Amino acid sequence: MPVAKGSTIDPARTRAAVLEAATPVLYERGLDGIGVAELCARIGVSKETLYRHFGTKDGLVQAILEARSERLTGWLTEAVAAAGDAPHDQLAAVFDALQRWYERPAFRGCAMVNASAQHHDDAVRAITARHLDRYLDLLTGIAARAGAADPGALGRQLLMLVEGATIVAAHHRTADTAGQARHAALTLLSAASAPDPP
Amino acid sequence: MPVAKGSTIDPARTRAAVLEAATPVLYERGLDGIGVAELCARIGVSKETLYRHFGTKDGLVQAILEARSERLTGWLTEAVAAAGDAPHDQLAAVFDALQRWYERPAFRGCAMVNASAQHHDDAVRAITARHLDRYLDLLTGIAARAGAADPGALGRQLLMLVEGATIVAAHHRTADTAGQARHAALTLLSAASAPDPP
DNA sequence: CTTAGATCGAACCGATCGGTACGATCCCTG
DNA sequence: CAGGGATCGTACCGATCGGTTCGATCTAAG
């Protein structure tokens, strides 16, 4: 889908349009799976414009990953907020949201994790680390509100479930991955917040 | 570490040596992070030899991933076998083995999952899918021996924990990731094999 | 209407890529 | 000792890569 033309020449708007159009292409093809020339042709923009706004292919990639991380965590945060006050329901909402993501035909796993597997670039790894930290904050908050004895540890366990479910969903498209992950997460939540058995 | 020279000229041995020497280099640098020329220089073999044995860079990559998947699952299978008959101990042994992997300085996540994130090549994706199936068989077996009501579902949940722990360990090197994953896995195991609460 | 900046399209650059070819060397086999 | 296959080192190939440059075109602002 080419960048909209004919609209007002507004550099900020052009930059945003390039970002939005390039995101699914690089996600589908892989960061090194498409050259700048073909990418520009696909999104309907000249190389000069792309380089003026992002300086470098890596610069574009980093901008895409930053935006995607914020959009994704914002999306999950809204799902949690819409689930009411019960930590159980909030956690279930996270995996229900993930399920909708996994079902999309274009789903190819977490873009940040994929990018870190491709480039060993420090900037990309930093973006991925921040992304996981955002997830961790969200999950640790749920764990804390549930009264877990060690919310940080439970949060990390839930983070592993989220990332693991994403990996499995990207490679085994058949079964109800998010539903199984949700069941596991709720089991961990209730086990961590229940009073110690005698 | 260059391929050992001076030894008997044995094509099968040369092939195995190339495979072994190239594995850590491609794992560290990424599949597209090093060219064939530099790779050959690093492992001390000529391009002609490499291409005669593997035909293509992709052929080498696939051979490496096949061998690595078998070695890795064999390693975990042995750890399980050495842990005795109790499913609880067998599952704990899996994560203890993972812990030793995560602690290695060269650890960079699962090579098969990383490769699938880089190439969208169907052959590579098939190898990764088989790799996850091997893990799943191992974990489902433990779940079945523990008397889980649905060993397949529990096995998939444990698989998500394994893969998620690997992702988290690759990006957050500080904390005791495998230990936390182990605790979560044992919680899921006991919850799934315990008689239903009244 | 004029002007300055944003964009386009295409040519162009040096570097690197995966893969091939070839003569020289080495080692095992007969 | 003679021959054949495995290996080496190097040169080479066409293609593609990320990135730059430039004149033409367009648009918004003065």
Short mmCIF file of C-alpha atoms (C1' of nucleotides) in Angstrom, two decimals:
data_model
loop_
_atom_site.label_atom_id
_atom_site.label_comp_id
_atom_site.label_asym_id
_atom_site.label_seq_id
_atom_site.Cartn_x
_atom_site.Cartn_y
_atom_site.Cartn_z
CA MET A 1 0.00 0.00 0.00
CA PRO A 2 1.82 3.11 -1.24
CA VAL A 3 2.19 6.19 0.85
CA ALA A 4 -0.74 8.53 0.21
CA LYS A 5 0.15 11.13 -2.37
CA GLY A 6 -1.50 14.37 -3.29
CA SER A 7 -1.89 15.27 0.32
CA THR A 8 -0.25 18.27 1.87
CA ILE A 9 3.56 18.12 1.72
CA ASP A 10 4.25 17.79 5.42
CA PRO A 11 7.60 16.21 6.31
CA ALA A 12 6.30 14.89 9.61
CA ARG A 13 3.32 13.33 7.88
CA THR A 14 5.55 11.80 5.21
CA ARG A 15 7.80 10.32 7.85
CA ALA A 16 4.86 8.80 9.67
CA ALA A 17 3.43 7.40 6.44
CA VAL A 18 6.76 5.82 5.49
CA LEU A 19 7.02 4.31 8.95
CA GLU A 20 3.55 2.86 8.77
CA ALA A 21 3.92 1.51 5.23
CA ALA A 22 7.38 0.02 5.78
CA THR A 23 6.47 -1.77 9.00
CA PRO A 24 4.44 -4.68 7.58
CA VAL A 25 6.82 -5.12 4.64
CA LEU A 26 9.91 -5.49 6.80
CA TYR A 27 7.97 -7.65 9.25
CA GLU A 28 6.90 -10.02 6.49
CA ARG A 29 10.14 -10.17 4.52
CA GLY A 30 12.64 -9.87 7.35
CA LEU A 31 15.06 -7.02 7.93
CA ASP A 32 17.63 -8.37 5.50
CA GLY A 33 15.09 -10.04 3.26
CA ILE A 34 14.38 -6.93 1.22
CA GLY A 35 16.66 -4.21 -0.08
CA VAL A 36 16.11 -0.51 0.31
CA ALA A 37 15.35 -0.10 -3.39
CA GLU A 38 12.60 -2.72 -3.44
CA LEU A 39 11.28 -1.51 -0.11
CA CYS A 40 10.94 2.03 -1.45
CA ALA A 41 9.19 0.76 -4.56
CA ARG A 42 6.74 -1.22 -2.45
CA ILE A 43 5.83 1.67 -0.20
CA GLY A 44 5.81 4.22 -3.01
CA VAL A 45 8.52 6.57 -1.84
CA SER A 46 11.89 7.55 -3.25
CA LYS A 47 15.13 6.49 -1.65
CA GLU A 48 16.12 10.10 -1.13
CA THR A 49 13.02 10.73 0.96
CA LEU A 50 13.60 7.64 3.05
CA TYR A 51 17.22 8.53 3.71
CA ARG A 52 16.44 12.14 4.53
CA HIS A 53 13.97 11.07 7.22
CA PHE A 54 15.81 8.11 8.68
CA GLY A 55 19.44 8.55 7.65
CA THR A 56 20.08 4.85 7.42
CA LYS A 57 18.28 1.58 6.89
CA ASP A 58 19.14 0.77 10.49
CA GLY A 59 17.64 4.10 11.52
CA LEU A 60 14.37 3.17 9.84
CA VAL A 61 14.43 -0.25 11.47
CA GLN A 62 14.99 1.21 14.90
CA ALA A 63 12.21 3.75 14.44
CA ILE A 64 9.87 0.98 13.34
CA LEU A 65 10.73 -1.21 16.32
CA GLU A 66 10.31 1.64 18.80
CA ALA A 67 6.90 2.49 17.42
CA ARG A 68 5.85 -1.13 17.30
CA SER A 69 6.89 -1.81 20.87
CA GLU A 70 4.92 1.17 22.10
CA ARG A 71 1.87 0.25 20.06
CA LEU A 72 1.95 -3.36 21.22
CA THR A 73 2.38 -2.63 24.89
CA GLY A 74 -0.22 0.09 24.69
CA TRP A 75 -2.60 -2.36 23.13
CA LEU A 76 -2.06 -4.92 25.89
CA THR A 77 -2.29 -2.25 28.57
CA GLU A 78 -5.67 -1.17 27.22
CA ALA A 79 -6.86 -4.76 27.18
CA VAL A 80 -5.89 -5.07 30.83
CA ALA A 81 -7.54 -1.80 31.74
CA ALA A 82 -10.76 -2.87 30.02
CA ALA A 83 -10.85 -6.15 31.96
CA GLY A 84 -11.91 -4.66 35.27
CA ASP A 85 -10.19 -4.76 38.63
CA ALA A 86 -9.77 -8.50 39.20
CA PRO A 87 -6.17 -9.58 38.55
CA HIS A 88 -7.46 -12.93 37.31
CA ASP A 89 -9.52 -11.23 34.64
CA GLN A 90 -6.69 -8.87 33.75
CA LEU A 91 -4.28 -11.73 33.17
CA ALA A 92 -6.86 -13.61 31.14
CA ALA A 93 -7.35 -10.50 29.03
CA VAL A 94 -3.66 -10.42 28.16
CA PHE A 95 -3.77 -13.89 26.65
CA ASP A 96 -7.08 -13.25 24.94
CA ALA A 97 -5.47 -10.25 23.26
CA LEU A 98 -2.47 -12.37 22.30
CA GLN A 99 -4.83 -14.95 20.82
CA ARG A 100 -6.28 -12.33 18.49
CA TRP A 101 -2.75 -11.40 17.46
CA TYR A 102 -1.72 -15.01 16.80
CA GLU A 103 -4.77 -15.55 14.61
CA ARG A 104 -3.83 -12.81 12.19
CA PRO A 105 -2.53 -14.33 8.94
CA ALA A 106 0.42 -11.95 8.91
CA PHE A 107 1.51 -13.01 12.39
CA ARG A 108 5.20 -13.93 12.38
CA GLY A 109 6.18 -13.71 16.02
CA CYS A 110 7.41 -10.73 18.01
CA ALA A 111 9.08 -8.24 15.68
CA MET A 112 11.52 -7.09 18.35
CA VAL A 113 12.63 -10.60 19.26
CA ASN A 114 12.92 -11.48 15.58
CA ALA A 115 15.00 -8.39 14.93
CA SER A 116 17.37 -9.22 17.76
CA ALA A 117 17.81 -12.69 16.32
CA GLN A 118 18.80 -11.17 12.98
CA HIS A 119 20.99 -8.19 13.81
CA HIS A 120 23.44 -8.31 16.66
CA ASP A 121 23.23 -4.54 16.63
CA ASP A 122 23.35 -3.09 20.13
CA ALA A 123 20.66 -0.50 19.45
CA VAL A 124 18.21 -3.17 18.31
CA ARG A 125 19.00 -5.33 21.32
CA ALA A 126 18.38 -2.36 23.60
CA ILE A 127 14.97 -1.78 22.03
CA THR A 128 14.10 -5.44 22.54
CA ALA A 129 15.26 -5.34 26.14
CA ARG A 130 13.09 -2.28 26.77
CA HIS A 131 10.19 -4.05 25.12
CA LEU A 132 10.51 -7.03 27.43
CA ASP A 133 10.78 -4.66 30.38
CA ARG A 134 7.48 -3.07 29.40
CA TYR A 135 5.84 -6.48 29.27
CA LEU A 136 7.42 -7.32 32.59
CA ASP A 137 6.05 -4.16 34.22
CA LEU A 138 2.56 -4.97 33.03
CA LEU A 139 2.69 -8.56 34.26
CA THR A 140 4.40 -7.73 37.54
CA GLY A 141 1.66 -5.20 38.26
CA ILE A 142 -0.98 -7.87 37.83
CA ALA A 143 1.02 -10.22 40.07
CA ALA A 144 1.31 -7.55 42.74
CA ARG A 145 -2.39 -6.73 42.68
CA ALA A 146 -3.11 -10.45 43.02
CA GLY A 147 -1.17 -10.48 46.26
CA ALA A 148 1.65 -12.70 45.05
CA ALA A 149 4.36 -13.31 47.60
CA ASP A 150 7.04 -12.39 45.05
CA PRO A 151 5.42 -10.31 42.29
CA GLY A 152 8.73 -9.84 40.48
CA ALA A 153 9.34 -13.57 40.19
CA LEU A 154 5.77 -14.29 39.14
CA GLY A 155 5.97 -11.47 36.62
CA ARG A 156 9.03 -13.02 35.04
CA GLN A 157 7.37 -16.42 34.91
CA LEU A 158 4.39 -14.87 33.17
CA LEU A 159 6.73 -13.07 30.78
CA MET A 160 8.26 -16.41 29.83
CA LEU A 161 4.80 -17.77 29.15
CA VAL A 162 3.94 -14.79 26.95
CA GLU A 163 7.14 -14.98 24.92
CA GLY A 164 7.07 -18.77 24.78
CA ALA A 165 3.47 -18.76 23.58
CA THR A 166 4.45 -16.28 20.89
CA ILE A 167 7.28 -18.51 19.71
CA VAL A 168 5.15 -21.64 19.72
CA ALA A 169 2.26 -19.87 17.98
CA ALA A 170 4.62 -18.71 15.24
CA HIS A 171 5.72 -22.27 14.49
CA HIS A 172 2.70 -24.44 15.33
CA ARG A 173 -0.25 -22.63 13.84
CA THR A 174 -2.80 -25.33 14.61
CA ALA A 175 -3.71 -25.57 18.25
CA ASP A 176 -5.16 -23.10 20.73
CA THR A 177 -1.79 -21.86 21.92
CA ALA A 178 -2.94 -18.71 23.67
CA GLY A 179 -5.74 -20.57 25.43
CA GLN A 180 -3.30 -23.12 26.83
CA ALA A 181 -0.90 -20.37 27.85
CA ARG A 182 -3.76 -18.53 29.53
CA HIS A 183 -4.67 -21.62 31.53
CA ALA A 184 -1.06 -22.06 32.61
CA ALA A 185 -0.77 -18.39 33.57
CA LEU A 186 -3.92 -18.49 35.71
CA THR A 187 -2.67 -21.64 37.42
CA LEU A 188 0.58 -19.89 38.30
CA LEU A 189 -1.31 -16.81 39.47
CA SER A 190 -3.60 -18.70 41.80
CA ALA A 191 -0.77 -20.86 43.10
CA ALA A 192 1.33 -17.80 43.90
CA SER A 193 -1.46 -15.84 45.55
CA ALA A 194 -3.09 -18.69 47.48
CA PRO A 195 -2.12 -19.09 51.11
CA ASP A 196 0.60 -21.66 51.67
CA PRO A 197 -0.75 -25.19 51.94
CA PRO A 198 -0.17 -26.81 55.33
CA MET B 1 39.57 -22.91 15.58
CA PRO B 2 40.62 -24.17 12.13
CA VAL B 3 39.77 -27.59 10.88
CA ALA B 4 42.50 -30.04 11.88
CA LYS B 5 44.94 -30.62 9.03
CA GLY B 6 47.51 -33.28 8.47
CA SER B 7 45.07 -36.00 9.36
CA THR B 8 43.92 -38.63 6.97
CA ILE B 9 42.16 -37.19 3.92
CA ASP B 10 38.69 -38.54 4.59
CA PRO B 11 35.82 -36.64 2.97
CA ALA B 12 33.37 -37.69 5.67
CA ARG B 13 35.75 -36.52 8.36
CA THR B 14 36.34 -33.23 6.56
CA ARG B 15 32.62 -32.67 6.29
CA ALA B 16 32.12 -33.34 9.98
CA ALA B 17 35.00 -31.03 10.88
CA VAL B 18 33.61 -28.21 8.75
CA LEU B 19 30.23 -28.70 10.32
CA GLU B 20 31.62 -28.55 13.81
CA ALA B 21 33.86 -25.55 13.16
CA ALA B 22 31.24 -23.53 11.31
CA THR B 23 28.52 -24.05 13.90
CA PRO B 24 29.76 -21.65 16.61
CA VAL B 25 30.82 -19.03 14.05
CA LEU B 26 27.41 -18.85 12.39
CA TYR B 27 25.71 -19.01 15.78
CA GLU B 28 27.71 -16.06 17.05
CA ARG B 29 27.65 -13.90 13.94
CA GLY B 30 24.22 -14.73 12.60
CA LEU B 31 23.48 -16.56 9.36
CA ASP B 32 23.73 -13.42 7.26
CA GLY B 33 26.25 -11.76 9.51
CA ILE B 34 29.24 -13.43 7.91
CA GLY B 35 30.02 -14.19 4.28
CA VAL B 36 31.17 -17.52 2.93
CA ALA B 37 34.66 -16.19 2.24
CA GLU B 38 35.23 -14.97 5.78
CA LEU B 39 33.59 -18.07 7.22
CA CYS B 40 35.95 -20.30 5.27
CA ALA B 41 38.93 -18.27 6.42
CA ARG B 42 37.83 -18.57 10.05
CA ILE B 43 37.39 -22.30 9.95
CA GLY B 44 40.46 -22.91 7.81
CA VAL B 45 38.91 -24.51 4.78
CA SER B 46 38.70 -23.50 1.13
CA LYS B 47 35.46 -22.40 -0.45
CA GLU B 48 35.69 -25.22 -2.95
CA THR B 49 35.73 -27.81 -0.18
CA LEU B 50 32.80 -26.22 1.56
CA TYR B 51 30.75 -26.08 -1.61
CA ARG B 52 31.60 -29.64 -2.60
CA HIS B 53 30.33 -30.95 0.72
CA PHE B 54 27.30 -28.75 1.20
CA GLY B 55 26.45 -27.42 -2.24
CA THR B 56 25.17 -24.13 -0.94
CA LYS B 57 25.44 -21.85 2.04
CA ASP B 58 21.85 -22.75 2.81
CA GLY B 59 22.81 -26.43 2.61
CA LEU B 60 25.49 -25.88 5.23
CA VAL B 61 23.06 -23.95 7.42
CA GLN B 62 20.47 -26.72 7.22
CA ALA B 63 23.04 -29.40 8.02
CA ILE B 64 24.21 -27.37 11.01
CA LEU B 65 20.69 -26.88 12.32
CA GLU B 66 19.79 -30.56 11.92
CA ALA B 67 22.88 -31.62 13.83
CA ARG B 68 22.35 -29.01 16.50
CA SER B 69 18.74 -29.97 17.06
CA GLU B 70 19.67 -33.61 17.49
CA ARG B 71 22.54 -32.82 19.81
CA LEU B 72 20.43 -30.50 21.93
CA THR B 73 17.47 -32.82 22.30
CA GLY B 74 19.81 -35.74 22.94
CA TRP B 75 21.48 -33.73 25.66
CA LEU B 76 18.16 -32.95 27.35
CA THR B 77 16.96 -36.53 26.94
CA GLU B 78 20.07 -37.77 28.70
CA ALA B 79 19.55 -35.28 31.51
CA VAL B 80 16.02 -36.61 31.95
CA ALA B 81 17.17 -40.21 31.87
CA ALA B 82 19.79 -39.49 34.51
CA ALA B 83 17.21 -37.94 36.83
CA GLY B 84 15.55 -41.17 37.88
CA ASP B 85 11.97 -42.25 37.55
CA ALA B 86 10.10 -39.45 39.30
CA PRO B 87 8.48 -37.08 36.75
CA HIS B 88 9.06 -34.19 39.15
CA ASP B 89 12.79 -34.84 39.15
CA GLN B 90 12.86 -35.35 35.41
CA LEU B 91 11.21 -32.00 34.76
CA ALA B 92 13.52 -30.28 37.21
CA ALA B 93 16.46 -31.84 35.40
CA VAL B 94 15.35 -30.26 32.12
CA PHE B 95 15.52 -26.77 33.55
CA ASP B 96 18.74 -27.45 35.39
CA ALA B 97 20.25 -28.45 32.07
CA LEU B 98 18.85 -25.31 30.45
CA GLN B 99 20.40 -23.26 33.23
CA ARG B 100 23.85 -24.60 32.38
CA TRP B 101 23.21 -23.67 28.76
CA TYR B 102 22.08 -20.15 29.59
CA GLU B 103 25.18 -19.58 31.68
CA ARG B 104 27.54 -20.20 28.81
CA PRO B 105 29.03 -16.91 27.61
CA ALA B 106 28.35 -17.83 23.98
CA PHE B 107 24.66 -18.44 24.66
CA ARG B 108 22.55 -16.52 22.15
CA GLY B 109 19.19 -18.24 22.32
CA CYS B 110 17.93 -21.21 20.38
CA ALA B 111 19.78 -21.48 17.08
CA MET B 112 16.79 -23.00 15.31
CA VAL B 113 14.38 -20.31 16.48
CA ASN B 114 16.91 -17.62 15.62
CA ALA B 115 17.39 -19.06 12.15
CA SER B 116 13.66 -19.11 11.50
CA ALA B 117 13.49 -15.48 12.52
CA GLN B 118 16.17 -14.65 9.95
CA HIS B 119 15.39 -16.76 6.90
CA HIS B 120 11.83 -17.32 5.82
CA ASP B 121 13.14 -20.38 4.04
CA ASP B 122 10.74 -23.28 4.24
CA ALA B 123 13.45 -25.87 4.87
CA VAL B 124 14.73 -23.95 7.88
CA ARG B 125 11.22 -23.51 9.24
CA ALA B 126 10.63 -27.25 8.88
CA ILE B 127 13.79 -28.00 10.86
CA THR B 128 12.66 -25.63 13.59
CA ALA B 129 9.20 -27.19 13.68
CA ARG B 130 10.74 -30.65 14.03
CA HIS B 131 12.97 -29.33 16.79
CA LEU B 132 9.99 -28.03 18.74
CA ASP B 133 8.24 -31.36 18.18
CA ARG B 134 11.18 -33.19 19.73
CA TYR B 135 11.01 -30.93 22.76
CA LEU B 136 7.27 -31.47 22.90
CA ASP B 137 7.64 -35.24 22.85
CA LEU B 138 10.09 -35.11 25.74
CA LEU B 139 7.87 -32.85 27.83
CA THR B 140 4.63 -34.64 26.99
CA GLY B 141 6.23 -37.90 28.09
CA ILE B 142 7.03 -36.41 31.48
CA ALA B 143 3.50 -35.06 31.72
CA ALA B 144 2.03 -38.46 30.90
CA ARG B 145 4.19 -40.27 33.43
CA ALA B 146 3.10 -37.72 36.04
CA GLY B 147 -0.49 -38.73 35.42
CA ALA B 148 -1.64 -35.44 33.94
CA ALA B 149 -5.25 -35.41 32.81
CA ASP B 150 -4.21 -33.96 29.43
CA PRO B 151 -0.54 -34.71 28.87
CA GLY B 152 -0.56 -33.08 25.44
CA ALA B 153 -1.82 -29.78 26.77
CA LEU B 154 0.57 -29.80 29.71
CA GLY B 155 3.40 -30.70 27.37
CA ARG B 156 2.65 -27.66 25.23
CA GLN B 157 2.50 -25.42 28.28
CA LEU B 158 5.88 -26.73 29.39
CA LEU B 159 7.22 -26.17 25.88
CA MET B 160 6.15 -22.54 26.09
CA LEU B 161 8.00 -22.22 29.38
CA VAL B 162 11.15 -23.73 27.89
CA GLU B 163 11.13 -21.50 24.82
CA GLY B 164 10.08 -18.44 26.79
CA ALA B 165 12.82 -18.99 29.32
CA THR B 166 15.32 -19.26 26.47
CA ILE B 167 14.13 -15.96 25.00
CA VAL B 168 14.19 -14.17 28.34
CA ALA B 169 17.59 -15.61 29.24
CA ALA B 170 18.99 -14.38 25.95
CA HIS B 171 17.91 -10.80 26.66
CA HIS B 172 18.05 -10.47 30.46
CA ARG B 173 21.29 -12.10 31.49
CA THR B 174 21.10 -11.16 35.16
CA ALA B 175 18.50 -13.11 37.05
CA ASP B 176 18.00 -16.83 37.67
CA THR B 177 15.77 -17.34 34.67
CA ALA B 178 15.95 -21.13 34.49
CA GLY B 179 15.32 -21.45 38.21
CA GLN B 180 12.17 -19.38 37.96
CA ALA B 181 11.04 -21.30 34.91
CA ARG B 182 11.70 -24.54 36.76
CA HIS B 183 9.56 -23.41 39.66
CA ALA B 184 6.74 -22.48 37.31
CA ALA B 185 7.00 -25.79 35.46
CA LEU B 186 6.83 -27.81 38.67
CA THR B 187 3.81 -25.79 39.79
CA LEU B 188 2.04 -26.60 36.54
CA LEU B 189 3.02 -30.26 36.81
CA SER B 190 1.68 -30.69 40.31
CA ALA B 191 -1.48 -28.72 39.52
CA ALA B 192 -2.17 -30.90 36.49
CA SER B 193 -1.48 -34.21 38.20
CA ALA B 194 -3.11 -33.45 41.54
CA PRO B 195 -6.64 -34.77 42.05
CA ASP B 196 -9.31 -32.16 41.37
CA PRO B 197 -9.97 -29.97 44.40
CA PRO B 198 -13.51 -30.35 45.82
"C1'" DC C 1 4.08 35.03 -9.47
"C1'" DT C 2 8.03 33.82 -7.22
"C1'" DT C 3 10.74 31.18 -4.35
"C1'" DA C 4 12.29 27.58 -1.08
"C1'" DG C 5 11.89 23.16 0.30
"C1'" DA C 6 9.99 18.39 -0.28
"C1'" DT C 7 9.68 14.73 -3.38
"C1'" DC C 8 10.52 11.90 -7.41
"C1'" DG C 9 12.90 8.87 -10.66
"C1'" DA C 10 16.89 7.27 -12.28
"C1'" DA C 11 21.62 7.02 -12.75
"C1'" DC C 12 25.57 6.04 -10.31
"C1'" DC C 13 29.14 4.42 -6.70
"C1'" DG C 14 32.18 1.18 -4.22
"C1'" DA C 15 31.70 -2.83 -1.55
"C1'" DT C 16 30.27 -7.24 -0.74
"C1'" DC C 17 27.72 -11.16 -1.70
"C1'" DG C 18 27.17 -16.36 -3.14
"C1'" DG C 19 29.14 -19.27 -6.22
"C1'" DT C 20 32.61 -21.06 -9.93
"C1'" DA C 21 37.06 -22.17 -12.22
"C1'" DC C 22 41.75 -23.49 -12.25
"C1'" DG C 23 46.41 -24.77 -11.45
"C1'" DA C 24 49.26 -26.38 -7.62
"C1'" DT C 25 49.79 -29.40 -3.84
"C1'" DC C 26 48.94 -33.16 -0.85
"C1'" DC C 27 47.87 -37.93 0.49
"C1'" DC C 28 45.96 -42.39 -0.03
"C1'" DT C 29 45.62 -46.46 -3.01
"C1'" DG C 30 47.06 -49.77 -6.21
"C1'" DC D 1 56.31 -45.18 -7.84
"C1'" DA D 2 52.43 -43.78 -10.37
"C1'" DG D 3 47.81 -42.12 -10.53
"C1'" DG D 4 43.45 -40.05 -8.78
"C1'" DG D 5 40.83 -37.69 -5.81
"C1'" DA D 6 40.63 -34.22 -2.04
"C1'" DT D 7 42.14 -29.86 -0.80
"C1'" DC D 8 44.12 -25.26 -1.18
"C1'" DG D 9 44.69 -20.45 -2.59
"C1'" DT D 10 43.37 -17.18 -5.55
"C1'" DA D 11 41.29 -14.99 -9.12
"C1'" DC D 12 37.11 -14.17 -11.14
"C1'" DC D 13 31.98 -13.60 -12.18
"C1'" DG D 14 27.41 -11.32 -12.24
"C1'" DA D 15 24.18 -9.67 -9.01
"C1'" DT D 16 22.81 -7.07 -5.32
"C1'" DC D 17 23.57 -4.26 -1.53
"C1'" DG D 18 23.29 0.42 1.17
"C1'" DG D 19 23.88 4.94 0.14
"C1'" DT D 20 24.66 9.42 -2.79
"C1'" DT D 21 23.76 12.69 -6.35
"C1'" DC D 22 21.16 15.45 -9.54
"C1'" DG D 23 17.86 17.56 -12.48
"C1'" DA D 24 12.80 17.67 -12.95
"C1'" DT D 25 8.46 18.33 -10.68
"C1'" DC D 26 5.33 19.63 -7.32
"C1'" DT D 27 3.37 22.35 -3.43
"C1'" DA D 28 2.83 25.62 0.18
"C1'" DA D 29 4.12 30.22 1.75
"C1'" DG D 30 5.19 35.13 0.88
#
